[in-house]
Tab-separated table of C-alpha atoms in Angstrom:
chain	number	residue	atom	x	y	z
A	507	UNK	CA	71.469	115.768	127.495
A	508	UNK	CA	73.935	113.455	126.384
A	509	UNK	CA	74.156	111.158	129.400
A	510	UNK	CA	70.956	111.008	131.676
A	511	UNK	CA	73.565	111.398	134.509
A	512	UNK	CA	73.639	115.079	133.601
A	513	UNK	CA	69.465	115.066	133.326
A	514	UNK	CA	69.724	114.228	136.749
A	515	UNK	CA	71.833	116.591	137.943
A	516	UNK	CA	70.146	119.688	135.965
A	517	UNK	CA	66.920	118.551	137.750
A	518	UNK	CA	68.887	118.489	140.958
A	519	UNK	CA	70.016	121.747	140.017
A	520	UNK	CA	67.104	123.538	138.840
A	521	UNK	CA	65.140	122.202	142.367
A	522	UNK	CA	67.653	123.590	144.801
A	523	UNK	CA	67.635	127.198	142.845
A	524	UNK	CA	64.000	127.775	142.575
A	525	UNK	CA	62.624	125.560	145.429
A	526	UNK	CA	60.074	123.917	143.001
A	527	UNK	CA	60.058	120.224	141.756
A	528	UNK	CA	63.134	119.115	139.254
A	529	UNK	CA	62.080	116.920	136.153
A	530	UNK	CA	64.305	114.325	134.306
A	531	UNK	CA	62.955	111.935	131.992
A	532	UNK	CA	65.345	108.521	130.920
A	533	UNK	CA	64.775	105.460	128.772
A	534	UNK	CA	64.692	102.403	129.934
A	535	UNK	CA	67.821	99.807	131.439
A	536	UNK	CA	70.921	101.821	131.115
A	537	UNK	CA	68.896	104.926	130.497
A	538	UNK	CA	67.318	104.291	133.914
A	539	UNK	CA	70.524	103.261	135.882
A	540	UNK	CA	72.250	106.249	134.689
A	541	UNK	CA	69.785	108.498	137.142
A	542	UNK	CA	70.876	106.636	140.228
A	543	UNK	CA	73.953	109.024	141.074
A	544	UNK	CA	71.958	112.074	140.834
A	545	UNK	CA	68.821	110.217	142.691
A	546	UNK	CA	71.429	109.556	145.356
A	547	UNK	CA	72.312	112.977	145.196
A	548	UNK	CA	69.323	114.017	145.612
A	549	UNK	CA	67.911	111.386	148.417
A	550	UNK	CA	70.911	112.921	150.494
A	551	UNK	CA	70.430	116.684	150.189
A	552	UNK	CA	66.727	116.351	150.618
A	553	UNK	CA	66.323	117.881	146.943
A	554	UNK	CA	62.749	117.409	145.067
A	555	UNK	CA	62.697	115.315	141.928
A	556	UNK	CA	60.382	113.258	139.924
A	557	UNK	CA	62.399	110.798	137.687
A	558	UNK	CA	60.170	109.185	134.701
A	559	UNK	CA	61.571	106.127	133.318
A	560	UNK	CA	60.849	104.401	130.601
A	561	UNK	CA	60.283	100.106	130.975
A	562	UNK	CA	59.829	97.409	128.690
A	563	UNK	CA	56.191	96.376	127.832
A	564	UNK	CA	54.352	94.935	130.840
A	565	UNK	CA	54.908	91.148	128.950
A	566	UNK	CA	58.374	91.291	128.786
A	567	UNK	CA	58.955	92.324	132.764
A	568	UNK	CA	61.085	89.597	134.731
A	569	UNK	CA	61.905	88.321	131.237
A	570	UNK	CA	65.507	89.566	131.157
A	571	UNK	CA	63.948	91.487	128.205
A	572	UNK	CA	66.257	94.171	126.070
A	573	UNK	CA	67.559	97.190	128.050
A	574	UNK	CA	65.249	96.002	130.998
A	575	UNK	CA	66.343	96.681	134.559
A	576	UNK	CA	64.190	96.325	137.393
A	577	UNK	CA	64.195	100.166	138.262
A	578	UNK	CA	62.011	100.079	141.143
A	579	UNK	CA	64.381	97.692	142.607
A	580	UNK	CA	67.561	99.334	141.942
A	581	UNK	CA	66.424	102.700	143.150
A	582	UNK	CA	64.309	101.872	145.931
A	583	UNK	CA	67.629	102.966	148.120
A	584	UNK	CA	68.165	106.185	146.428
A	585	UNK	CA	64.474	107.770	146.423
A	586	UNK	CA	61.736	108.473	148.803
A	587	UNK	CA	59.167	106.444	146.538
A	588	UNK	CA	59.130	105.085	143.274
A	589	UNK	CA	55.810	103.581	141.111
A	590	UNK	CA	55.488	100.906	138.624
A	591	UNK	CA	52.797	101.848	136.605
A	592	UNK	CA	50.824	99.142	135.335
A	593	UNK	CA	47.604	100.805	134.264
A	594	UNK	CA	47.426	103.785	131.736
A	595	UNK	CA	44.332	104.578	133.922
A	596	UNK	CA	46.304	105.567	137.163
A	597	UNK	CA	49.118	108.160	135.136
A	598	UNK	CA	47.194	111.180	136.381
A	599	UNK	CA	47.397	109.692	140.218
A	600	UNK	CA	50.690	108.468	140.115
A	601	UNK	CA	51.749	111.463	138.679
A	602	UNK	CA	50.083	113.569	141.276
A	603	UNK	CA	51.331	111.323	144.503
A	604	UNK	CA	54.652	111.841	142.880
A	605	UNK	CA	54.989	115.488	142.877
A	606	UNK	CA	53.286	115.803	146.110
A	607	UNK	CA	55.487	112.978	147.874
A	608	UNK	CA	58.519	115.256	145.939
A	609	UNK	CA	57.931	118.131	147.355
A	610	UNK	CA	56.608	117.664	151.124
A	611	UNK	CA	57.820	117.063	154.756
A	612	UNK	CA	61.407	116.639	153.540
A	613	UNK	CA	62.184	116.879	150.059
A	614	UNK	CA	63.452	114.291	147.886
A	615	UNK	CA	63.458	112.412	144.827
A	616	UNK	CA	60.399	109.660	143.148
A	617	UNK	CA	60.518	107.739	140.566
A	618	UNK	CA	57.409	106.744	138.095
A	619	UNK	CA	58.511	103.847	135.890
A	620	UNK	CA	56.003	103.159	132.963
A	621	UNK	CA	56.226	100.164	130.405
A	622	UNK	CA	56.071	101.114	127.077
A	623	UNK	CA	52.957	99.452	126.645
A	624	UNK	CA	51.458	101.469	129.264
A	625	UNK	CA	52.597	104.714	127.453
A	626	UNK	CA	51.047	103.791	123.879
A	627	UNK	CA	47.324	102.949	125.749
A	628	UNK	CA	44.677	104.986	126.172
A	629	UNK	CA	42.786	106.004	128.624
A	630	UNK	CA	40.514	109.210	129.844
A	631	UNK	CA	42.214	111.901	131.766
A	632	UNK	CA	40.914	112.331	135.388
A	633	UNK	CA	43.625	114.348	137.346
A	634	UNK	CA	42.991	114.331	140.984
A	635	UNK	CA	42.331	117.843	142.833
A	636	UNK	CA	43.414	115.935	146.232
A	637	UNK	CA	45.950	113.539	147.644
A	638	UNK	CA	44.831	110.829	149.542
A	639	UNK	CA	47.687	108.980	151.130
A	640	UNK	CA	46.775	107.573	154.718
A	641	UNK	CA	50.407	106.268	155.140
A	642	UNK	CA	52.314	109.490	154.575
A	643	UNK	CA	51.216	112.199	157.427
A	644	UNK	CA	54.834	114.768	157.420
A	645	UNK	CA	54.693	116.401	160.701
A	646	UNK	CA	54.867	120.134	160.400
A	647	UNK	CA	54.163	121.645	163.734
A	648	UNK	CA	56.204	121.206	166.673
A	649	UNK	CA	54.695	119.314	169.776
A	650	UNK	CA	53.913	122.001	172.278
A	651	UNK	CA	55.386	120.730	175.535
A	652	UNK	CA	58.807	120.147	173.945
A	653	UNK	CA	59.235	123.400	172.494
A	654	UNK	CA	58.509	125.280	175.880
A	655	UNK	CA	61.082	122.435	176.685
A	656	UNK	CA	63.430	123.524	174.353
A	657	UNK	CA	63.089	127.360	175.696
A	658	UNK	CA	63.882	126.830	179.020
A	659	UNK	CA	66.708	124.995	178.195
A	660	UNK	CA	67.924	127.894	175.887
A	661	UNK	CA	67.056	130.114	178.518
A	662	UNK	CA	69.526	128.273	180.869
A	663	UNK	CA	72.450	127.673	178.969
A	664	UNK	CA	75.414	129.869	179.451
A	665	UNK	CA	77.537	128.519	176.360
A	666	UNK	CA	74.732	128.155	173.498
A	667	UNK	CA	75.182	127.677	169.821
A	668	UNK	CA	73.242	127.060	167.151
A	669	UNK	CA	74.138	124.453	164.287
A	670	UNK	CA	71.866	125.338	161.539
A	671	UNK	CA	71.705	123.596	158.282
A	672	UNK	CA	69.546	122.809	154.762
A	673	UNK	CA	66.312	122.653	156.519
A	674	UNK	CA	66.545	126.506	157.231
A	675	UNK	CA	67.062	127.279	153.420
A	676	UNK	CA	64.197	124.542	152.266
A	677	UNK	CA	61.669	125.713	154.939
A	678	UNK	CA	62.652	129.553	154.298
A	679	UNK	CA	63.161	130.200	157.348
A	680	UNK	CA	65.494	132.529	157.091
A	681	UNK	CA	63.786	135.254	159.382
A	682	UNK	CA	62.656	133.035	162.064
A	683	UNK	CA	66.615	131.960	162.868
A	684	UNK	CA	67.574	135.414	162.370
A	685	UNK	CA	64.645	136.345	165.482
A	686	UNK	CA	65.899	133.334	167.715
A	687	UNK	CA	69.874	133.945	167.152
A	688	UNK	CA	68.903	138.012	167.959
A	689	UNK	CA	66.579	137.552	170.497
A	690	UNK	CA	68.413	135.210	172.425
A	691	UNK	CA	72.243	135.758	171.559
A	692	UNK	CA	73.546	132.580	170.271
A	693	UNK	CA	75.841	132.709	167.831
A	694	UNK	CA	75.326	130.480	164.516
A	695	UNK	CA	77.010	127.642	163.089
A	696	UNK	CA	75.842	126.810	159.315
A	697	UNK	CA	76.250	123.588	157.731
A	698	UNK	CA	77.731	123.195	154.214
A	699	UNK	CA	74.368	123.003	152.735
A	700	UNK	CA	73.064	125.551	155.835
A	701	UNK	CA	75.240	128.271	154.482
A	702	UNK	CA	73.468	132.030	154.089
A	703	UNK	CA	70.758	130.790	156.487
A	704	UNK	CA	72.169	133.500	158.338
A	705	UNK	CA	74.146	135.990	156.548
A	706	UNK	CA	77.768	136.016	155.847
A	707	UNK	CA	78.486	139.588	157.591
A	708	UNK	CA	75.918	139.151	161.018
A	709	UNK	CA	77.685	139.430	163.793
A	710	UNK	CA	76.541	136.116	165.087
A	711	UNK	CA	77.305	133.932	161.943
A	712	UNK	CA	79.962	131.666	162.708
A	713	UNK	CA	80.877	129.435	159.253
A	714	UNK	CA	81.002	126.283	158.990
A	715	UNK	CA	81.796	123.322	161.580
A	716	UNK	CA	83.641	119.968	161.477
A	717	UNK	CA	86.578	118.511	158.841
A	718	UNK	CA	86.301	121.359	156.628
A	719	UNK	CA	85.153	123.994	158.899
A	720	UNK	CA	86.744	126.619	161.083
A	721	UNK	CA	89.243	125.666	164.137
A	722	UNK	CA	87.369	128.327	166.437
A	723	UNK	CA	83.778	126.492	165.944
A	724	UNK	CA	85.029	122.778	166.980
A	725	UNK	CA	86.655	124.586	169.848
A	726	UNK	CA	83.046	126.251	170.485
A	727	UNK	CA	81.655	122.925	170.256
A	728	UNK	CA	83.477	121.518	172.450
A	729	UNK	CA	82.964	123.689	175.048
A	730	UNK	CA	79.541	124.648	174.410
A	731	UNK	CA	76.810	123.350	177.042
A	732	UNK	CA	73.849	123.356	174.599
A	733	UNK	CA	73.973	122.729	171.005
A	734	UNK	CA	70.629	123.835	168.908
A	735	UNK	CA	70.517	121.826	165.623
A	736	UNK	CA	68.112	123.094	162.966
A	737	UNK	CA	67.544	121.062	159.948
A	738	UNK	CA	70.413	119.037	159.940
A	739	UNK	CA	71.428	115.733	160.612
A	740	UNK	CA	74.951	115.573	162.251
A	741	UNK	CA	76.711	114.672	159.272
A	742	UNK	CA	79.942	112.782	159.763
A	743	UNK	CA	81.651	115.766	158.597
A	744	UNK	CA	80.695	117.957	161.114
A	745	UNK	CA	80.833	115.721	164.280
A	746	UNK	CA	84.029	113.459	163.540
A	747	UNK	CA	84.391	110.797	166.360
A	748	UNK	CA	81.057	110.484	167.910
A	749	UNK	CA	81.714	109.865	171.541
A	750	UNK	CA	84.073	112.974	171.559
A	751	UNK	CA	81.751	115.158	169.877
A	752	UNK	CA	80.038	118.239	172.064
A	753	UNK	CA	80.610	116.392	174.975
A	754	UNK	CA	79.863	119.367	177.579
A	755	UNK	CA	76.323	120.048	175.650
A	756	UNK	CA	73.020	119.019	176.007
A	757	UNK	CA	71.348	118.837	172.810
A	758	UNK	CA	68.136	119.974	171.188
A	759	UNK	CA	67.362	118.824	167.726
A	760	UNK	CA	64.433	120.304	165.399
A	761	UNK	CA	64.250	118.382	161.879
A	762	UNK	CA	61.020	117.689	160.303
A	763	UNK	CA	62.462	113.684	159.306
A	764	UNK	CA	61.911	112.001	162.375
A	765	UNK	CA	64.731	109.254	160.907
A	766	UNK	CA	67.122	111.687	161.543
A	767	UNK	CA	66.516	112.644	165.629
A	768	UNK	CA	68.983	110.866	167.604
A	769	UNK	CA	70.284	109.206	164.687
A	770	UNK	CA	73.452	110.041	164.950
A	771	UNK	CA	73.828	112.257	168.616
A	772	UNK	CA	71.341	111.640	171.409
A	773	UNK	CA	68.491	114.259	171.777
A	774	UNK	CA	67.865	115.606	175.218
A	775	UNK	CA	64.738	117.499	173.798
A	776	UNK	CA	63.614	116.403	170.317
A	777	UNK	CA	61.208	118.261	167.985
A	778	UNK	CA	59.792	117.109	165.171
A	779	UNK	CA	58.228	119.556	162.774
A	780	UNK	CA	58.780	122.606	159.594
A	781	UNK	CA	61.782	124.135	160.984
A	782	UNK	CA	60.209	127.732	159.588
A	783	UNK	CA	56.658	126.840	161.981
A	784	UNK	CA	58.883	125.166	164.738
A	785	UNK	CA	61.158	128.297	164.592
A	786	UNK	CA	57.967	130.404	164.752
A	787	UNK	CA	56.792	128.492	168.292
A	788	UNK	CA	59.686	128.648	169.747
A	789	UNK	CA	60.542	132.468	169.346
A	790	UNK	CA	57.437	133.209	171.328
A	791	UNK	CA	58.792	131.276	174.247
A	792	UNK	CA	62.044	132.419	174.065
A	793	UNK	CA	63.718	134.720	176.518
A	794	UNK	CA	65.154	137.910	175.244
A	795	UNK	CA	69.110	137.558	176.535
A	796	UNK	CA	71.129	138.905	174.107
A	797	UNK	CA	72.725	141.042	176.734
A	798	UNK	CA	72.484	138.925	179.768
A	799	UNK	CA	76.198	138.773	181.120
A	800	UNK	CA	76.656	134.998	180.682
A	801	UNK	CA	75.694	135.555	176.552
A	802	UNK	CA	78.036	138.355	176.402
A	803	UNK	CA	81.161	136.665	178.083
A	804	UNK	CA	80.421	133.753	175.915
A	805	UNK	CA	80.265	135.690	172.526
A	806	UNK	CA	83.808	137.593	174.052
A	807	UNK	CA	85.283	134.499	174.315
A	808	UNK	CA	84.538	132.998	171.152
A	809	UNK	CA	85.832	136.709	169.467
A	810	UNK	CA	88.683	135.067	171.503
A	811	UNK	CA	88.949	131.991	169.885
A	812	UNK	CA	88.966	133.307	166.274
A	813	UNK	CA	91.836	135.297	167.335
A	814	UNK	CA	93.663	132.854	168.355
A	815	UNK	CA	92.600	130.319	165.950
A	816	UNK	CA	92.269	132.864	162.842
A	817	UNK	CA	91.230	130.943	159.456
């Protein structure tokens, strides 16, 4: 590439397309620094990257040395680990912790940042068939006793929607959100990043919410009394002013970063977990209401709204 800018991004790019782990390598200093917008990029869209940067030798660190940066340091913000290797001996780990880290619980980008010194040596190849990371457990399934939680709150609601966003399209869980929106009624709401989660053309697929979303779904919002969110983290442009967002609704939130529950709007019934296995629990404990009255009158009325709100 001619800017390592643009490495990033194609990394970013190629990830999100095929689902599989983005690779961009940079030199050191500027080289390095160059990443950080598409590291940042992909730290907020939970994409999967491994960054390798090059480093002066192991020496010359701290020294102010030529085209050093302290890399670790300046994207420790931007990435959900980064390594400074100082031991040819522990590429074929790093490497390995790197891709794994990448490409599990929720995505995002690590960096490995080797000295040159540490790339010339030698040293025998031993790559790892296992991880072994005690501090870094992702949750994947949902805990049992909020998901039947979560059900008999969906069960209740007259004035449901779902808000469903990126964690449907990294967890593939396209037919589980499909089952619940069916099986239960509720229209759905996607995200910027949420969008074909649900198709285009279902009859329950909504658009998109908030600043650059449709009139009809902030009015839904507003009046709905229980909002479902799916893999996604009540952005800023989706909720606007906080204390006036949903303020009818009870809320259930399913994300598998724990960071991200209650973050931003207070969970009534959290659920941390794979939204595709979460999705999975919950559709077994769902009621079938798609044409219970209250569902019905609620999907008239937001046919209603789009009427009078058209786009």
């Amino acid at each position: 590439v001619r800017h390592e800018q643009g490495a990033g991004h194609a990394a970013d790019g190629y990830a999100r397309a095929t689902g599989k782990v983005g690779v961009a390598v940079a030199t050191s200093g500027p080289g390095a620094t160059n990443l950080t917008t598409a590291l940042a990029t992909a730290m907020m869209d939970s994409t999967p990257i491994v960054a390798i940067t090059g480093q002066v030798p192991r020496a010359a660190i701290g020294k102010d040395s030529f085209q050093e940066t302290d890399v670790t340091g300046v994207s420790m913000p931007v990435t959900k680990h980064n390594f400074l290797v100082m031991d040819t001996r522990d590429i074929p780990r790093v490497v390995t912790e790197a891709f794994y880290i990448a490409r599990t619980g929720r995505p995002g980008p690590v960096l490995i940042d080797l000295p040159k010194d540490v790339q010339q040596d030698e040293a025998e190849f031993d790559y790892p068939d296992t991880v072994d990371l005690p501090g870094y457990k992702p949750v994947l399934e949902g805990h049992m006793a909020q998901v039947r939680k979560a059900a008999r709150m969906i069960d209740e609601a007259q004035r449901p929607l779902i808000l469903a966003g990126h964690g449907v399209i990294i967890s593939r869980a396209y037919a589980e959100l499909r089952e619940l929106a069916e099986k239960a009624g509720i229209p759905v709401i996607t995200t910027l990043l949420g969008i074909s989660g649900i198709p285009g053309d279902h009859p329950l697929s909504m658009g998109m919410p908030g600043m650059h979303g449709l009139a009809w779904n902030n009015i839904a919002i507003d009046q709905a009394d229980l909002l479902i969110g799916i893999g996604m983290r009540f952005d800023d442009r989706v909720t606007g002013k906080l204390s006036e967002f949903a303020p009818r609704a009870k809320i259930v939130h399913i994300d598998i970063d724990p960071a991200e529950i209650s973050k931003n709007v207070k969970a009534h019934v959290p659920i941390v977990g794979d939204v595709k296995r979460v999705l999975g629990q919950l559709n077994q404990h769902v009621t079938a209401r798609h044409d219970h009255p209250d569902r019905q009158e609620w999907r008239r009325h937001i046919d209603k709204l789009k009427r009078e709100h058209p786009l």
